[in-house]
PDB file of C-alpha atoms in Angstrom:
ATOM      1  CA  ASP A   1      31.102 -69.589 156.748  1.00 55.00           C
ATOM      2  CA  ASP A   2      31.502 -65.806 156.322  1.00 59.00           C
ATOM      3  CA  ASP A   3      28.893 -63.113 157.033  1.00 62.00           C
ATOM      4  CA  ASP A   4      29.092 -61.231 153.737  1.00 59.00           C
ATOM      5  CA  ASP A   5      26.571 -61.449 150.907  1.00 61.00           C
ATOM      6  CA  ASP A   6      28.716 -63.103 148.256  1.00 59.00           C
ATOM      7  CA  ASP A   7      29.224 -66.800 147.658  1.00 61.00           C
ATOM      8  CA  ASP A   8      32.858 -67.099 148.686  1.00 60.00           C
ATOM      9  CA  ASP A   9      34.461 -67.563 152.084  1.00 62.00           C
ATOM     10  CA  ASP A  10      36.802 -64.551 151.966  1.00 59.00           C
ATOM     11  CA  GLY A  11      35.029 -62.184 154.331  1.00 59.00           C
ATOM     12  CA  ASP A  12      34.313 -59.406 151.812  1.00 59.00           C
ATOM     13  CA  ASP A  13      31.195 -58.588 149.853  1.00 60.00           C
ATOM     14  CA  GLY A  14      33.009 -58.073 146.487  1.00 61.00           C
ATOM     15  CA  PRO A  15      32.731 -60.340 143.482  1.00 62.00           C
ATOM     16  CA  SER A  16      34.578 -63.624 143.523  1.00 63.00           C
ATOM     17  CA  PRO A  17      38.054 -63.380 141.926  1.00 63.00           C
ATOM     18  CA  LYS A  18      38.370 -65.100 138.570  1.00 68.00           C
ATOM     19  CA  PRO A  19      40.957 -67.815 138.259  1.00 65.00           C
ATOM     20  CA  PRO A  20      44.024 -66.667 136.302  1.00 66.00           C
ATOM     21  CA  THR A  21      43.743 -67.161 132.551  1.00 66.00           C
ATOM     22  CA  PRO A  22      46.400 -69.552 131.364  1.00 63.00           C
ATOM     23  CA  SER A  23      48.785 -67.985 128.853  1.00 65.00           C
ATOM     24  CA  PRO A  24      48.409 -69.379 125.346  1.00 66.00           C
ATOM     25  CA  VAL A  25      50.763 -72.199 124.606  1.00 66.00           C
ATOM     26  CA  SER A  26      52.408 -72.156 121.205  1.00 66.00           C
ATOM     27  CA  PRO A  27      52.346 -75.525 119.558  1.00 67.00           C
ATOM     28  CA  THR A  28      55.741 -77.132 119.292  1.00 68.00           C
ATOM     29  CA  PRO A  29      56.742 -77.016 115.638  1.00 66.00           C
ATOM     30  CA  SER A  30      57.448 -80.349 114.085  1.00 63.00           C
ATOM     31  CA  PRO A  31      61.132 -80.912 113.565  1.00 64.00           C
ATOM     32  CA  THR A  32      62.416 -79.924 110.158  1.00 62.00           C
ATOM     33  CA  ARG A  33      64.503 -82.428 108.318  1.00 57.00           C
ATOM     34  CA  SER A  34      67.971 -81.306 107.447  1.00 58.00           C
ATOM     35  CA  PRO A  35      68.516 -81.152 103.699  1.00 63.00           C
ATOM     36  CA  VAL A  36      69.734 -84.368 102.208  1.00 62.00           C
ATOM     37  CA  PRO A  37      72.968 -83.644 100.355  1.00 73.00           C
ATOM     38  CA  TYR A  38      73.345 -84.727  96.779  1.00 83.00           C
ATOM     39  CA  GLY A  39      75.629 -87.594  95.943  1.00 88.00           C
ATOM     40  CA  THR A  40      79.264 -86.869  95.204  1.00 91.00           C
ATOM     41  CA  CYS A  41      79.688 -85.312  91.754  1.00 94.00           C
ATOM     42  CA  ASN A  42      82.867 -85.917  89.810  1.00 94.00           C
ATOM     43  CA  VAL A  43      82.742 -82.873  87.546  1.00 95.00           C
ATOM     44  CA  CYS A  44      85.236 -84.351  85.071  1.00 93.00           C
ATOM     45  CA  GLY A  45      83.352 -87.639  84.870  1.00 89.00           C
ATOM     46  CA  ASN A  46      84.703 -91.182  85.060  1.00 83.00           C
ATOM     47  CA  GLY A  47      86.667 -90.558  88.269  1.00 86.00           C
ATOM     48  CA  ARG A  48      89.040 -88.089  86.614  1.00 88.00           C
ATOM     49  CA  LYS A  49      90.297 -85.000  88.414  1.00 91.00           C
ATOM     50  CA  VAL A  50      90.680 -81.382  87.352  1.00 94.00           C
ATOM     51  CA  ASN A  51      94.263 -80.686  86.269  1.00 91.00           C
ATOM     52  CA  ASN A  52      93.774 -76.930  85.749  1.00 92.00           C
ATOM     53  CA  PRO A  53      92.156 -75.845  89.039  1.00 95.00           C
ATOM     54  CA  SER A  54      92.749 -72.098  88.619  1.00 96.00           C
ATOM     55  CA  VAL A  55      91.159 -71.807  85.161  1.00 95.00           C
ATOM     56  CA  VAL A  56      87.810 -69.961  85.171  1.00 96.00           C
ATOM     57  CA  VAL A  57      84.972 -71.697  83.317  1.00 94.00           C
ATOM     58  CA  GLU A  58      81.422 -70.845  82.335  1.00 92.00           C
ATOM     59  CA  VAL A  59      79.058 -73.665  83.265  1.00 91.00           C
ATOM     60  CA  ASN A  60      75.290 -73.600  82.717  1.00 88.00           C
ATOM     61  CA  GLY A  61      73.581 -73.014  86.057  1.00 86.00           C
ATOM     62  CA  PHE A  62      76.678 -71.560  87.768  1.00 87.00           C
ATOM     63  CA  ASP A  63      78.367 -68.184  87.751  1.00 88.00           C
ATOM     64  CA  SER A  64      81.900 -67.996  86.378  1.00 93.00           C
ATOM     65  CA  ILE A  65      83.849 -70.355  88.593  1.00 95.00           C
ATOM     66  CA  THR A  66      87.304 -71.880  88.750  1.00 96.00           C
ATOM     67  CA  CYS A  67      87.631 -75.519  87.803  1.00 96.00           C
ATOM     68  CA  GLY A  68      88.978 -76.273  91.279  1.00 96.00           C
ATOM     69  CA  SER A  69      86.040 -74.589  93.027  1.00 96.00           C
ATOM     70  CA  LEU A  70      83.590 -76.446  90.800  1.00 96.00           C
ATOM     71  CA  GLN A  71      85.340 -79.724  91.632  1.00 96.00           C
ATOM     72  CA  ASP A  72      85.137 -78.864  95.359  1.00 96.00           C
ATOM     73  CA  LEU A  73      81.383 -78.200  95.077  1.00 95.00           C
ATOM     74  CA  GLY A  74      80.966 -81.613  93.482  1.00 95.00           C
ATOM     75  CA  LEU A  75      83.018 -83.379  96.120  1.00 94.00           C
ATOM     76  CA  ASP A  76      81.149 -81.485  98.864  1.00 94.00           C
ATOM     77  CA  ARG A  77      77.834 -82.819  97.459  1.00 93.00           C
ATOM     78  CA  GLU A  78      76.501 -79.415  96.437  1.00 93.00           C
ATOM     79  CA  ILE A  79      75.742 -80.255  92.794  1.00 94.00           C
ATOM     80  CA  SER A  80      72.562 -82.101  91.838  1.00 93.00           C
ATOM     81  CA  GLU A  81      72.685 -85.279  89.780  1.00 92.00           C
ATOM     82  CA  SER A  82      71.057 -83.606  86.786  1.00 91.00           C
ATOM     83  CA  GLU A  83      73.578 -80.744  86.858  1.00 92.00           C
ATOM     84  CA  CYS A  84      76.442 -83.173  87.377  1.00 93.00           C
ATOM     85  CA  ARG A  85      75.577 -85.142  84.229  1.00 92.00           C
ATOM     86  CA  ARG A  86      75.851 -81.988  82.092  1.00 92.00           C
ATOM     87  CA  ILE A  87      79.125 -80.615  83.495  1.00 94.00           C
ATOM     88  CA  PRO A  88      81.857 -82.896  82.051  1.00 91.00           C
ATOM     89  CA  ASP A  89      81.078 -82.021  78.429  1.00 87.00           C
ATOM     90  CA  GLN A  90      81.257 -78.326  79.302  1.00 90.00           C
ATOM     91  CA  ILE A  91      84.586 -78.391  81.154  1.00 92.00           C
ATOM     92  CA  ASN A  92      86.719 -81.394  80.126  1.00 86.00           C
ATOM     93  CA  SER A  93      89.172 -79.671  77.802  1.00 84.00           C
ATOM     94  CA  VAL A  94      89.262 -76.340  79.656  1.00 90.00           C
ATOM     95  CA  CYS A  95      89.748 -77.860  83.111  1.00 93.00           C
ATOM     96  CA  GLY A  96      92.216 -80.485  81.901  1.00 88.00           C
ATOM     97  CA  CYS A  97      90.059 -83.470  82.773  1.00 89.00           C
ATOM     98  CA  ASN A  98      91.297 -85.734  80.005  1.00 81.00           C
ATOM     99  CA  PRO A  99      94.188 -88.143  80.533  1.00 81.00           C
ATOM    100  CA  ALA A 100      97.569 -86.760  79.575  1.00 83.00           C
ATOM    101  CA  CYS A 101      98.371 -86.961  75.878  1.00 87.00           C
ATOM    102  CA  ASN A 102     101.972 -87.237  74.800  1.00 89.00           C
ATOM    103  CA  VAL A 103     101.707 -85.564  71.402  1.00 88.00           C
ATOM    104  CA  CYS A 104     104.967 -87.066  70.128  1.00 88.00           C
ATOM    105  CA  GLY A 105     103.998 -90.572  71.244  1.00 84.00           C
ATOM    106  CA  ASN A 106     105.996 -93.125  73.207  1.00 81.00           C
ATOM    107  CA  GLY A 107     106.862 -90.602  75.931  1.00 80.00           C
ATOM    108  CA  ARG A 108     109.118 -88.562  73.655  1.00 85.00           C
ATOM    109  CA  PRO A 109     109.344 -84.805  74.302  1.00 87.00           C
ATOM    110  CA  VAL A 110     108.758 -82.238  71.592  1.00 90.00           C
ATOM    111  CA  GLY A 111     112.096 -81.654  69.833  1.00 91.00           C
ATOM    112  CA  ASN A 112     111.266 -78.247  68.310  1.00 93.00           C
ATOM    113  CA  PRO A 113     108.766 -76.415  70.579  1.00 93.00           C
ATOM    114  CA  ASP A 114     108.620 -73.356  68.283  1.00 95.00           C
ATOM    115  CA  ALA A 115     107.640 -75.312  65.164  1.00 94.00           C
ATOM    116  CA  ILE A 116     104.101 -74.668  63.962  1.00 95.00           C
ATOM    117  CA  VAL A 117     101.837 -77.618  63.219  1.00 91.00           C
ATOM    118  CA  ALA A 118      98.410 -77.662  61.608  1.00 87.00           C
ATOM    119  CA  PHE A 119      95.774 -80.362  61.476  1.00 80.00           C
ATOM    120  CA  PRO A 120      92.550 -80.403  59.468  1.00 79.00           C
ATOM    121  CA  GLY A 121      89.868 -78.450  61.312  1.00 75.00           C
ATOM    122  CA  VAL A 122      92.320 -77.043  63.910  1.00 77.00           C
ATOM    123  CA  SER A 123      94.100 -73.679  63.944  1.00 87.00           C
ATOM    124  CA  PRO A 124      97.904 -73.852  63.560  1.00 93.00           C
ATOM    125  CA  VAL A 125      99.655 -74.187  66.925  1.00 93.00           C
ATOM    126  CA  ARG A 126     103.214 -74.210  68.243  1.00 94.00           C
ATOM    127  CA  CYS A 127     104.486 -77.717  69.068  1.00 92.00           C
ATOM    128  CA  GLY A 128     105.429 -76.605  72.582  1.00 92.00           C
ATOM    129  CA  ASP A 129     101.909 -75.321  73.195  1.00 92.00           C
ATOM    130  CA  LEU A 130     100.411 -78.504  71.763  1.00 91.00           C
ATOM    131  CA  GLU A 131     102.586 -80.538  74.115  1.00 89.00           C
ATOM    132  CA  ASP A 132     101.442 -78.409  77.074  1.00 87.00           C
ATOM    133  CA  TYR A 133      97.796 -78.860  76.091  1.00 86.00           C
ATOM    134  CA  GLY A 134      98.309 -82.611  75.866  1.00 87.00           C
ATOM    135  CA  LEU A 135     100.076 -82.948  79.198  1.00 83.00           C
ATOM    136  CA  GLU A 136      97.518 -80.823  81.053  1.00 80.00           C
ATOM    137  CA  GLY A 137      94.620 -82.927  79.748  1.00 81.00           C
ATOM    138  CA  SER A 138      93.152 -80.381  77.362  1.00 82.00           C
ATOM    139  CA  ILE A 139      93.266 -82.830  74.422  1.00 84.00           C
ATOM    140  CA  THR A 140      90.719 -85.620  74.397  1.00 81.00           C
ATOM    141  CA  THR A 141      91.828 -89.223  73.962  1.00 83.00           C
ATOM    142  CA  SER A 142      90.316 -89.396  70.461  1.00 84.00           C
ATOM    143  CA  GLU A 143      92.040 -86.117  69.470  1.00 85.00           C
ATOM    144  CA  CYS A 144      95.301 -87.447  70.895  1.00 87.00           C
ATOM    145  CA  ASN A 145      94.972 -90.592  68.777  1.00 85.00           C
ATOM    146  CA  ASP A 146      94.445 -88.436  65.666  1.00 83.00           C
ATOM    147  CA  ILE A 147      97.656 -86.435  66.109  1.00 81.00           C
ATOM    148  CA  PRO A 148     100.141 -87.770  63.547  1.00 67.00           C
TER     149      PRO A 148
END
């Protein structure tokens, strides 16, 4: 028991000290879920691969991009399913996604690469160039079947 006039037992007459104010505690944020990657996108469709990886293409929803980089984005799960469904039709012939087409048939090479050939609805083309287009997958299977 102290002899001062206040209600505490500290021996002085001053006001009682206030207990320290606890510092505000920030609530712990709830954990954020990591983004779920898209499924693998085969940009050529049907399990086919790009045969012309360095060719630059214009694809809706993407800047100009090489076929190889676009294929990598698909394999790295960075292309949505809806985008993936639209890509093959935009890139198949340019990126060489189609199976190889031997334009002479039966595995025969072009005998005269400088000869010019023309088909209905197609601009005239050198046989050597046509062979290159076929072997790199730039000619669709149906087009390949229509080459005489």
